[in-house]
Coordinates of C-alpha atoms in Angstrom, one line a residue:
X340 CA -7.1 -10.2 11.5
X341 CA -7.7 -9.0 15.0
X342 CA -5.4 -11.5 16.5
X343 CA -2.6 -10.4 14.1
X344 CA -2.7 -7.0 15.1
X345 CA -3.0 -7.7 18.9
X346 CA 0.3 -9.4 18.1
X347 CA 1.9 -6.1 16.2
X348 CA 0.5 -4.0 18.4
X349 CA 1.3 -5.7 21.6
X350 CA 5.0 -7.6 20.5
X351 CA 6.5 -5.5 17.4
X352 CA 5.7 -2.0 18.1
X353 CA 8.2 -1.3 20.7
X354 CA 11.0 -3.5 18.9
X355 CA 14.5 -1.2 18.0
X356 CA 16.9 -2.3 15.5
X357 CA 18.1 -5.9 15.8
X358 CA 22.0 -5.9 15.6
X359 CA 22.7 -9.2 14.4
X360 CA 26.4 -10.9 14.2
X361 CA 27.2 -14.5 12.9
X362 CA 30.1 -16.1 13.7
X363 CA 32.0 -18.8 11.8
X364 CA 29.3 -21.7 10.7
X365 CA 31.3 -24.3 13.1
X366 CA 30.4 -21.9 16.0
X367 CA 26.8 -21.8 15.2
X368 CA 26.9 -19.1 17.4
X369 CA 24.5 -15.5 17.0
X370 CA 25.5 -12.7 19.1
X371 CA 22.4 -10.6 19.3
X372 CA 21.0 -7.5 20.9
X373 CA 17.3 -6.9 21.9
X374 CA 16.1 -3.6 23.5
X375 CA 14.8 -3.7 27.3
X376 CA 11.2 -4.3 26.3
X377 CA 11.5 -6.8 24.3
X378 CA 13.9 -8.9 26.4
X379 CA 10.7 -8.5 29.6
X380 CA 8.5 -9.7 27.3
X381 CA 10.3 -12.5 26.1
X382 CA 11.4 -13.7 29.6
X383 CA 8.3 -13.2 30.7
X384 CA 6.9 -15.8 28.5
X385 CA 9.1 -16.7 26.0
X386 CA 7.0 -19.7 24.5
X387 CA 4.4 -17.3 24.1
X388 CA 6.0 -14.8 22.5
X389 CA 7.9 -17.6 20.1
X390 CA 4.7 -18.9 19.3
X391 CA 2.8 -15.6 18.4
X392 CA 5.4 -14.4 16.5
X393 CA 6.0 -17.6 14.2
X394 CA 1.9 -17.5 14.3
X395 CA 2.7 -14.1 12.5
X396 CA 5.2 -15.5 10.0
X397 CA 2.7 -17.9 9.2
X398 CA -0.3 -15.6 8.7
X399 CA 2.0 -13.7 6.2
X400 CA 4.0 -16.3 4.3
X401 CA 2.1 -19.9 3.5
X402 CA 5.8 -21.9 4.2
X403 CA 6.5 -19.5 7.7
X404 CA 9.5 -17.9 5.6
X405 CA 9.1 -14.3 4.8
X406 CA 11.1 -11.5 3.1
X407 CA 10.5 -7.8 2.7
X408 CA 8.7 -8.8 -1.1
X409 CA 6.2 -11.1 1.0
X410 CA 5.6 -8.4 3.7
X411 CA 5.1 -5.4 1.1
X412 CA 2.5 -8.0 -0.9
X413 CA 0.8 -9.4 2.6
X414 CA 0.6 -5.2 3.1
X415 CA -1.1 -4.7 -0.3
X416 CA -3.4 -7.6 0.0
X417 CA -4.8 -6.0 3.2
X418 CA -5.4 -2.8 2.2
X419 CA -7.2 -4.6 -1.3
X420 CA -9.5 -6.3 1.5
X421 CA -10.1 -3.7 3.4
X422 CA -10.9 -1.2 -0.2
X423 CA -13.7 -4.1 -1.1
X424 CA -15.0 -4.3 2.2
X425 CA -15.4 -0.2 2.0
X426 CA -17.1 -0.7 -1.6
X427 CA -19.3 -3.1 -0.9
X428 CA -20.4 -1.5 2.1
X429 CA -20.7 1.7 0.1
X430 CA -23.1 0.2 -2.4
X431 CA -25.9 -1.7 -0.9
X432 CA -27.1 1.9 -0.7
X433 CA -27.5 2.2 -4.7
X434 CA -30.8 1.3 -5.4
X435 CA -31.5 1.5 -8.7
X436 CA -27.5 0.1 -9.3
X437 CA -26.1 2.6 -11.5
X438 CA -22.6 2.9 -9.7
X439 CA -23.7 5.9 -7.7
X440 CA -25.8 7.0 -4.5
X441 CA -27.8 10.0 -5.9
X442 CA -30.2 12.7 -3.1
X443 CA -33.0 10.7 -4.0
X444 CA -31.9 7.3 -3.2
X445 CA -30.4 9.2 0.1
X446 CA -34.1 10.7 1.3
X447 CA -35.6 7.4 0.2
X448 CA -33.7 5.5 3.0
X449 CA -33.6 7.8 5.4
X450 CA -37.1 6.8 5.5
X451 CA -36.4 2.6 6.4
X452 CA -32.7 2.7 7.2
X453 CA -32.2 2.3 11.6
X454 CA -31.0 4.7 13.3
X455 CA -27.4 3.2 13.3
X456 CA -27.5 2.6 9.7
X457 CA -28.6 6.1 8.8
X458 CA -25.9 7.0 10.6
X459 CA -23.8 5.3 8.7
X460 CA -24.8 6.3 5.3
X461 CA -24.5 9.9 6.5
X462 CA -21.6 9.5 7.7
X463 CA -20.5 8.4 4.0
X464 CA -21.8 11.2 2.7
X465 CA -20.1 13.9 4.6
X466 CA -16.6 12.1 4.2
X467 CA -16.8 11.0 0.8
X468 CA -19.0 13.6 -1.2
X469 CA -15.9 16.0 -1.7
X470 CA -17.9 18.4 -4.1
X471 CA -20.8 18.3 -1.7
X472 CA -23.1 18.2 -5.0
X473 CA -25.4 15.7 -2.4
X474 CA -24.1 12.8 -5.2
X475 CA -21.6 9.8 -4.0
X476 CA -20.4 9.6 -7.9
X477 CA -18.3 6.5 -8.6
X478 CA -15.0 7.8 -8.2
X479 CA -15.7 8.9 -4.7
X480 CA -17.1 6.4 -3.9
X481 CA -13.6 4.8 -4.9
X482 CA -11.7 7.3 -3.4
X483 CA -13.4 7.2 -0.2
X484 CA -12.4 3.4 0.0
X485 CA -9.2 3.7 -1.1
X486 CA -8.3 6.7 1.7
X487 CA -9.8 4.1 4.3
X488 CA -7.9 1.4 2.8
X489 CA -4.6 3.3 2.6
X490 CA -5.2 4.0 6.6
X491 CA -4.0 -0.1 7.0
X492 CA -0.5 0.5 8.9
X493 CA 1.4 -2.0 8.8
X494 CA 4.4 -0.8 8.3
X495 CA 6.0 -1.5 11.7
X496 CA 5.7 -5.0 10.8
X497 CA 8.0 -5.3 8.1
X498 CA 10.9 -3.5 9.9
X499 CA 9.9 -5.4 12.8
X500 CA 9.8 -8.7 11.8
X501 CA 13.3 -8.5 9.3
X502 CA 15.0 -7.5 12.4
X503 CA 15.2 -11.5 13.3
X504 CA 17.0 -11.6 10.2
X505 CA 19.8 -13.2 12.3
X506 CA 22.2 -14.5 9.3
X507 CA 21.5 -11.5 7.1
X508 CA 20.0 -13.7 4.1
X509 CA 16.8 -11.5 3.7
X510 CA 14.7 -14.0 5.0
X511 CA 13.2 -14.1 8.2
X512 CA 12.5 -18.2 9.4
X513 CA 10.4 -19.9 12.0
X514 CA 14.4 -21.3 13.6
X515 CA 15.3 -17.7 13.0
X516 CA 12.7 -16.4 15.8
X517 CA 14.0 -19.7 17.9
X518 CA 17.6 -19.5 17.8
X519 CA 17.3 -15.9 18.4
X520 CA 15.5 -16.7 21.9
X521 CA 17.5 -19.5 22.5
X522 CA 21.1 -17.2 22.6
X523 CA 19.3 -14.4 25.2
X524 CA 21.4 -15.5 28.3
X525 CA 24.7 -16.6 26.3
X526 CA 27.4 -14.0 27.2
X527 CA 27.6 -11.1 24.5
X528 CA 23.6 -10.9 24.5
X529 CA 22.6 -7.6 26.1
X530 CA 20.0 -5.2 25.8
X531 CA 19.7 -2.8 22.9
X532 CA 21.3 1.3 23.7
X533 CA 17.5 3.2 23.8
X534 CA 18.0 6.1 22.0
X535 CA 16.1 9.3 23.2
X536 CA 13.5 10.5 21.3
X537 CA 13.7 14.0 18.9
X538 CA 9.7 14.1 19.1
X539 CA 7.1 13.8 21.8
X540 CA 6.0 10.2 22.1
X541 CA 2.1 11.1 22.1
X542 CA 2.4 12.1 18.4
X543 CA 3.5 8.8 17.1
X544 CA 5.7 5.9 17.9
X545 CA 8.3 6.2 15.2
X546 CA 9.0 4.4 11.9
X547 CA 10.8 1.2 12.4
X548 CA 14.6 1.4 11.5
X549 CA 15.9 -1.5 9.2
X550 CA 18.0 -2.1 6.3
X551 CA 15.1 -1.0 4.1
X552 CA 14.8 2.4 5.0
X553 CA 18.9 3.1 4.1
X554 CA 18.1 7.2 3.8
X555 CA 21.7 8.8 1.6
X556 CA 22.9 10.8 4.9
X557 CA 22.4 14.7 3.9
X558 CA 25.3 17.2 3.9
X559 CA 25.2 19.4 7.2
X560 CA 24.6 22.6 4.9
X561 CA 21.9 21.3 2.5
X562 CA 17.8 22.3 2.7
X563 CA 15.3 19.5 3.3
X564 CA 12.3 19.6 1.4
X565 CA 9.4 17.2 1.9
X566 CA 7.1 17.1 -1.3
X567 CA 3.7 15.1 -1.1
X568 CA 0.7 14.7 -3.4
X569 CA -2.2 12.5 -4.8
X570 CA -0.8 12.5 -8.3
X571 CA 0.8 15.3 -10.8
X572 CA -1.3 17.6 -12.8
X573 CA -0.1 15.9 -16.2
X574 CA -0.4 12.5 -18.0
X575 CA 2.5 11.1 -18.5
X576 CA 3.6 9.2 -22.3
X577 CA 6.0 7.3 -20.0
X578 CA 4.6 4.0 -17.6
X579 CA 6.5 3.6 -14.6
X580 CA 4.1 0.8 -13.1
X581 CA 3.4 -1.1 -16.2
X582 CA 1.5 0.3 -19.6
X583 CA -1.5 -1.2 -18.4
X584 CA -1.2 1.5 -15.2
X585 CA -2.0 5.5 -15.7
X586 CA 1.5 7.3 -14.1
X587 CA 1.1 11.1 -13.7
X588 CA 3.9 14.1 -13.6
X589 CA 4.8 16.5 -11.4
X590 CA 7.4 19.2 -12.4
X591 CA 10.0 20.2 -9.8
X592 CA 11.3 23.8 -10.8
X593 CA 14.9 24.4 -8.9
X594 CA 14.6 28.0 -8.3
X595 CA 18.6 29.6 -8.4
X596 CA 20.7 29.8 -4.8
X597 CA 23.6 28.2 -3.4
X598 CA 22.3 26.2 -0.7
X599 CA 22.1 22.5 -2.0
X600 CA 18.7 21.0 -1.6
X601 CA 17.6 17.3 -0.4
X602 CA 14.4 16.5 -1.7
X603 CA 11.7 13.9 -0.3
X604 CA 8.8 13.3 -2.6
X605 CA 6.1 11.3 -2.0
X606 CA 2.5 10.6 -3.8
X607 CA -0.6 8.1 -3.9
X608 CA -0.4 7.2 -7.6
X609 CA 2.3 6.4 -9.9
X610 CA 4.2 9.3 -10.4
X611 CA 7.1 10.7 -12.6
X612 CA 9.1 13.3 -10.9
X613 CA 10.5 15.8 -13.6
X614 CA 13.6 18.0 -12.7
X615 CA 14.1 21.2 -14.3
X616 CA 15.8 25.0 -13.6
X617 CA 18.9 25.3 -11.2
X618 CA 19.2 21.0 -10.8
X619 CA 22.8 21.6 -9.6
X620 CA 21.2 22.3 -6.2
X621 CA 19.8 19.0 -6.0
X622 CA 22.3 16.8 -3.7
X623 CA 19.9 14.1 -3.7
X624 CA 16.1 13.5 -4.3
X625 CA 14.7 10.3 -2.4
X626 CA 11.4 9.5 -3.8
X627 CA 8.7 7.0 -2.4
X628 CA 7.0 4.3 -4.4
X629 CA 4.0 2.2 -2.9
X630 CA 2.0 0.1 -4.3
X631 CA 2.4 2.3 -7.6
X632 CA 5.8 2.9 -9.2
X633 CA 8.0 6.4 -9.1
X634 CA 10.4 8.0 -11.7
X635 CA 12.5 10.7 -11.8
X636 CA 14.1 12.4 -14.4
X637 CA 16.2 15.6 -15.1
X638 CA 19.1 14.4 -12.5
X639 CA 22.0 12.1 -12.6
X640 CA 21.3 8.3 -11.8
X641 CA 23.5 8.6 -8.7
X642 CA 21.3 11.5 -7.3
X643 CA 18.2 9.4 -7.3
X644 CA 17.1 6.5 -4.4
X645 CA 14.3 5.2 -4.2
X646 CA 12.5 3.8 -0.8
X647 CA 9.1 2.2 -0.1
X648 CA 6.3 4.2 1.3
X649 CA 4.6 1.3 3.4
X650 CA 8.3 1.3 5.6
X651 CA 10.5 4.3 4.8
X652 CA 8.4 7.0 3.7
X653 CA 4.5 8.0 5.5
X654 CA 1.9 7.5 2.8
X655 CA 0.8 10.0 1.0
X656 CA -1.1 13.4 2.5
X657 CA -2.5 16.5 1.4
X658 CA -3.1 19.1 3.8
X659 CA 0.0 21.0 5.4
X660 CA -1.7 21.3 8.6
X661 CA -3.3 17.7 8.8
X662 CA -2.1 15.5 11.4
X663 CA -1.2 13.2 9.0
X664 CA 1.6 16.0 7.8
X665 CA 2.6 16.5 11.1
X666 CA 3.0 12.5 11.8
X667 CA 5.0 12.1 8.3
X668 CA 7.4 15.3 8.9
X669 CA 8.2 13.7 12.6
X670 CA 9.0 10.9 11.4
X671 CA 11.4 11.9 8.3
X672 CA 13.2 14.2 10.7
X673 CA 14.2 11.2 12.9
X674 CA 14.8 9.0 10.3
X675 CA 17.5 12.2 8.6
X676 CA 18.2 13.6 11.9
X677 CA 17.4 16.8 11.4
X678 CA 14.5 19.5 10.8
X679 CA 12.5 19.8 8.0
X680 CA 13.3 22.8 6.7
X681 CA 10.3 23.0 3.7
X682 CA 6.8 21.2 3.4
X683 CA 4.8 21.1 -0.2
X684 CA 1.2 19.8 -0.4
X685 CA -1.4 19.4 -3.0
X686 CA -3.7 17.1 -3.8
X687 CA -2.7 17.8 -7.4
X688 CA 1.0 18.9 -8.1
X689 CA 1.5 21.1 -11.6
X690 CA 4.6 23.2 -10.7
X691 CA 6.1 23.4 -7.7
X692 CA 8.8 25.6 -6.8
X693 CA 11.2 24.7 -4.8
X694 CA 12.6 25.4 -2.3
X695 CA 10.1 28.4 -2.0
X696 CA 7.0 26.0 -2.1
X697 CA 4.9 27.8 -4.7
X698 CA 2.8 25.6 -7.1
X699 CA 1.8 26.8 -10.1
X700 CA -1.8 26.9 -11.0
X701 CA -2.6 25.0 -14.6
X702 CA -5.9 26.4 -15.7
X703 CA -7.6 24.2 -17.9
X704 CA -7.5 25.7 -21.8
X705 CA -10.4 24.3 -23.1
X706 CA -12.5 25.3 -19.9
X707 CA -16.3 25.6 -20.5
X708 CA -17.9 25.4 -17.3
X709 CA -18.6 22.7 -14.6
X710 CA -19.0 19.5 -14.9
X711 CA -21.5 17.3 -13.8
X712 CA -21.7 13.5 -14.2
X713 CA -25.4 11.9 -14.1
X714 CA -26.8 8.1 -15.0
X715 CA -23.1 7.7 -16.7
X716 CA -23.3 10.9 -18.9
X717 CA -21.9 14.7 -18.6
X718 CA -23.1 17.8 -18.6
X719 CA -21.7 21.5 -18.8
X720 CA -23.7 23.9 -16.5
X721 CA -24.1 27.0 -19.1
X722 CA -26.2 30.1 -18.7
X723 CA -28.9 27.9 -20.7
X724 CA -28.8 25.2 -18.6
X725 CA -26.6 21.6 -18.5
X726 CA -25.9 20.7 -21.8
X727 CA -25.4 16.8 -22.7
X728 CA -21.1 16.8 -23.4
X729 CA -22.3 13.5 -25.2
X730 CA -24.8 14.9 -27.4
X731 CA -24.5 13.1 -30.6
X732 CA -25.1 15.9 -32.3
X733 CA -21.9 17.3 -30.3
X734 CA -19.6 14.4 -31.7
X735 CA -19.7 14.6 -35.0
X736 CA -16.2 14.7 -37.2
X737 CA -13.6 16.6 -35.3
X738 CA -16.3 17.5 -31.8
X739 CA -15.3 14.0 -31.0
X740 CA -11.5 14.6 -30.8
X741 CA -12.6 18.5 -29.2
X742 CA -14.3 16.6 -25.9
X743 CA -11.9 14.1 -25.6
X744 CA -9.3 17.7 -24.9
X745 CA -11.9 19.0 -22.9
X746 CA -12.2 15.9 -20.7
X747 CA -8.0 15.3 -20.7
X748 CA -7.8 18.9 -19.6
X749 CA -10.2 18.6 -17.0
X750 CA -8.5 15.9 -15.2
X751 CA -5.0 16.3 -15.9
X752 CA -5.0 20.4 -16.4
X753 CA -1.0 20.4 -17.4
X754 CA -2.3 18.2 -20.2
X755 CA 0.3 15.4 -21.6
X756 CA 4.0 15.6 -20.9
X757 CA 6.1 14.2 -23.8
X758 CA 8.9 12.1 -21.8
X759 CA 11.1 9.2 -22.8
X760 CA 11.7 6.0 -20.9
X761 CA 15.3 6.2 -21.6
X762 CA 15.7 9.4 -19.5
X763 CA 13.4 7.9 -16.4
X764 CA 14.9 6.6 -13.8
X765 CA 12.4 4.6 -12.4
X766 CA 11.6 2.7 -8.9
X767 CA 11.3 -0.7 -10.9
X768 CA 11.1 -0.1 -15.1
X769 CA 10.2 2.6 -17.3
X770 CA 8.2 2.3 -20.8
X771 CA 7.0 4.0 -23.3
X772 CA 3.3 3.7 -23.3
X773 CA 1.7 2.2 -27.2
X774 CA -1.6 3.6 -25.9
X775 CA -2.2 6.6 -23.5
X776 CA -3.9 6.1 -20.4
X777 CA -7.5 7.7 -20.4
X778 CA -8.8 10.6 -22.3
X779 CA -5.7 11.3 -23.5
X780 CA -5.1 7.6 -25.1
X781 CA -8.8 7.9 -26.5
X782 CA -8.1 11.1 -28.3
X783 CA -4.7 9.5 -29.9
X784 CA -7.1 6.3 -30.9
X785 CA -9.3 9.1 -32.4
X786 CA -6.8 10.8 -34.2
X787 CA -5.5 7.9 -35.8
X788 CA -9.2 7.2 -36.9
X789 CA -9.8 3.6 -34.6
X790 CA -12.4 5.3 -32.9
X791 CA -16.1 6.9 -34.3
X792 CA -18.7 7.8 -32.3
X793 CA -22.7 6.4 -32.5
X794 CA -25.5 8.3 -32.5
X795 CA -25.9 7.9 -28.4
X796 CA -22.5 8.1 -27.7
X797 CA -21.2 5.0 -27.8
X798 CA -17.2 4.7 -29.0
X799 CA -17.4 2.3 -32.0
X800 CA -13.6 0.6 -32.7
X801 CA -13.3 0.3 -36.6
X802 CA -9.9 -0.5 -36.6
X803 CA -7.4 -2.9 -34.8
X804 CA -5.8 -0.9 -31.6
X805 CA -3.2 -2.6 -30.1
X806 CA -4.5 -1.9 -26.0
X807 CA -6.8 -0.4 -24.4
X808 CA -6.2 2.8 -22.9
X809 CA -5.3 2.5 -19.1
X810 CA -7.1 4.2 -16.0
X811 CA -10.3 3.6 -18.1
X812 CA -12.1 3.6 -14.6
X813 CA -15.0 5.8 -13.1
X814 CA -15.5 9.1 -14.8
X815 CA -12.5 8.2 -17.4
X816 CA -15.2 4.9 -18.4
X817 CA -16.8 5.0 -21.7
X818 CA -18.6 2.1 -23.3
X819 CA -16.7 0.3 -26.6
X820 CA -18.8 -1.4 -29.6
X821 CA -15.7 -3.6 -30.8
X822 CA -16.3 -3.7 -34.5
X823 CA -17.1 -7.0 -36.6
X824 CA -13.5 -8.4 -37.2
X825 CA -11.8 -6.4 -34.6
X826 CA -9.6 -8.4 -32.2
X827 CA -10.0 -7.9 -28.7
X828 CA -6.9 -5.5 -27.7
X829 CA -5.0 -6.1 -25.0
X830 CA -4.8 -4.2 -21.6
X831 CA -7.6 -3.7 -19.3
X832 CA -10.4 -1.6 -20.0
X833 CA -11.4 -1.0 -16.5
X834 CA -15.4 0.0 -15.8
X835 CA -15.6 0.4 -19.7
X836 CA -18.0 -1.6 -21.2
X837 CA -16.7 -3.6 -24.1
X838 CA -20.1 -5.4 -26.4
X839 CA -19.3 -6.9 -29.6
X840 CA -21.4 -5.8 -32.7
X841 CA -21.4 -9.3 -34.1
X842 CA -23.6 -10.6 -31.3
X843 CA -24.9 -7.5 -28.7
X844 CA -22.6 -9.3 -26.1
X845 CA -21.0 -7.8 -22.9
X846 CA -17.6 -9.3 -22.7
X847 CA -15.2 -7.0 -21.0
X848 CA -15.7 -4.6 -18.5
X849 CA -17.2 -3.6 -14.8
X850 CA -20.7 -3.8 -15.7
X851 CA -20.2 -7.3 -17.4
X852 CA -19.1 -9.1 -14.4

């Protein structure tokens, strides 16, 4: 891995577009153009440089041939290694292996850990404790990895490496990255025009340019907005990244005016981006999908594009006055060549107004207090004390059903938004989801009466359902007793626990494996 980055860093970070042009197959001929540092290095050493960079196409693509599909899943398979490296890493500090790194189990090794590891594990804490309860919970545990994980750039490689894409097939081959060396000194081969750069150079070098990151040119009189999130503030009943994937919505409220907006979204999770109030403003929305899917709705088809995040669009951020805002809105104003005229950030989008910025604070309906998570269960903090959310005595009859709201509420506070995947226009296919994801599919099993609760809180299935809800991971896990003659649904039922009351056994589920 640290050879293949020596080779991005060192060969593809400083390559510009490559202009390619075939002539007539009997000609065989490729007129080309490479920018002045690229052409030094290759003359330099052009075996060297041949060899590293068909070395690369190698490392990505088992046959040497790659395409932007391969690149976007070598991308994803990195950042999966690195999020299991940050996990595992994470955990060897759980003693007593109940999924979470508690203040005891913190004091305890600050006791025998070195002075290097201690370091490390308190380094964990203050990055990844976001409640700063003293607790590394599951899910941020999680999140922690996945923000490390999502930090893998290797975006410059894909526009990098398609730009040997000498015939224009989509596919990049090892006689590609030949032939393209071998025509440097035929006449018609010169260097590449440099184009001078909008933004200071220290920030960031800038996105790679390629026929994947197409932007629809803006009108010289419309406003660019730049929207970016973790996820939307309500579940969604429609799956733009497969049912067995939770996708979120965010609502986009066009405020009235004349001036016609150009909207850039962008988010971590699936995501469906719903268009209401004045949408005649809207010129064009691009939205950015990663490894997730994105959906719009509320606009005409041929006001939606879609672009990948990992090449087009900087991954997802948070914080208007992070760096990593200030890298992303560089970079989309050289890609549109112009200013960015209005930035919206949330970790959570509800509402947001645009193009004033506001967002709308959801308060949760059903709110009755904090929330703490402990060995697996919940508590409210009341004036009496926590109180045991699970108490059996609490889930009797319809208190079953009234958690489940409470919990749906608490992590999706615009609750569920009714959509329909015929309206979606989606990055790759939208469906309507049998099953919600999460709380809000276990309170529609509930209501339908597949689900009953035991005496310590377990979820007994006493009737066939169809899948599992998904996004049953972390705090959304619960542990399943599937009923005697109940088939195993399909779907994925995440960190839930799925035993089978025929036999006691563990058959589905984190804890099972």
């Amino acid at each position: 891995m640290k050879h293949f980055l020596k080779i991005t860093a060192a060969v593809f970070l400083s390559i510009s577009p490559l202009q390619a042009q075939t002539d007539t197959a009997a000609s065989g001929e490729n007129i080309i153009s490479l920018p002045n540092s690229i052409l030094q290095q290759i003359r330099r050493n052009p075996e060297q440089f041949v060899r590293n960079t068909i070395n690369t196409l190698f490392r990505v693509s088992t046959n040497g041939i790659v395409t932007k599909e391969t690149l976007e899943t070598y991308h994803m398979s990195q950042i999966a290694r690195s999020r299991s490296s940050s996990l595992q890493n994470a955990f060897i500090y759980d003693l007593d292996g109940n999924m979470q790194i508690d203040a005891v189990e913190i004091t305890s090794l600050g006791a025998v850990l070195s002075t290097r590891d201690n370091a490390k594990l308190q380094t964990l804490l203050a990055t990844a404790d976001t409640n700063q309860d003293g607790t590394l919970s599951l899910e941020e545990i999680r999140a922690n990895a996945s923000r490390q994980a999502n930090q893998t750039r290797l975006d410059v490689l894909i526009g990098a490496l398609m730009a040997f894409d000498v015939n224009q097939d989509g596919r990049v081959t090892p006689g590609e990255i030949g032939l393209a060396i071998a025509n440097l000194d035929k006449p018609g081969t010169t260097p590449a025009p440099q184009k001078p750069s909008m933004h200071n150079d220290t920030i960031e070098k800038p996105l790679p340019e390629s026929s994947l990151c197409k932007y629809p040119a803006p009108t010289s009189g419309a406003e660019i907005v730049f929207i970016s999130g973790y996820e939307g503030a309500a579940v969604s009943t429609v799956a733009v990244s497969g049912v067995d994937r939770e996708t979120s919505v965010a609502v986009l409220n066009i405020e009235k005016g004349d001036t016609p907006l150009y909207i850039v979204t962008t988010a971590y999770d699936s995501i469906i981006w719903k268009i209401e109030g004045d949408v005649g403003r809207v010129e064009q929305i691009v939205a950015g999908y990663g490894h997730y899917g994105a959906g719009v709705t509320g606009l005409p088809k041929e006001k939606v594009h879609f672009l990948p995040n990992a090449a087009c669009i900087s991954k997802y951020f948070t914080k208007p006055d992070s760096g990593k805002a200030l890298i992303a809105k560089a970079n989309l104003s050289q890609r549109l060549g112009r200013d960015i005229d209005v930035l919206v950030t949330n970790y959570e989008l509800t509402t947001v107004s645009v193009p004033s910025g506001g967002i709308r604070k959801t308060r949760n309906p059903t709110n009755r207090g904090t929330v703490i998570i402990h060995d697996g269960k919940r508590y409210v903090i009341t004036t009496d004390g926590p109180k045991l959310l699970d108490d059996p005595a609490s889930q009797a009859g319809g208190a079953l059903e009234k958690n489940l709201l409470h919990s749906l509420y608490r992590f999706y506070p615009a609750g569920i938004m009714e959509l329909d995947a015929k309206d979606v226009i989606a990055s790759s296919k939208a469906e309507n989801y049998e099953v919600l994801p999460q709380q809000a599919g276990l309170l529609q099993l509930a209501r339908q009466g597949a689900l009953k609760p035991t005496s310590d809180g377990y979820l007994m299935v006493v009737k066939p359902i169809k899948r599992f809800p998904p996004g049953l991971n972390g705090a959304h896990s619960v542990k399943f007793i599937l009923g005697k003659g109940i088939k195993m649904p399909a779907g994925d039922p995440g960190h839930s626990e799925v035993i089978l009351e025929e036999n006691g056994k563990c058959v589905a589920g984190y804890s099972c494996r």
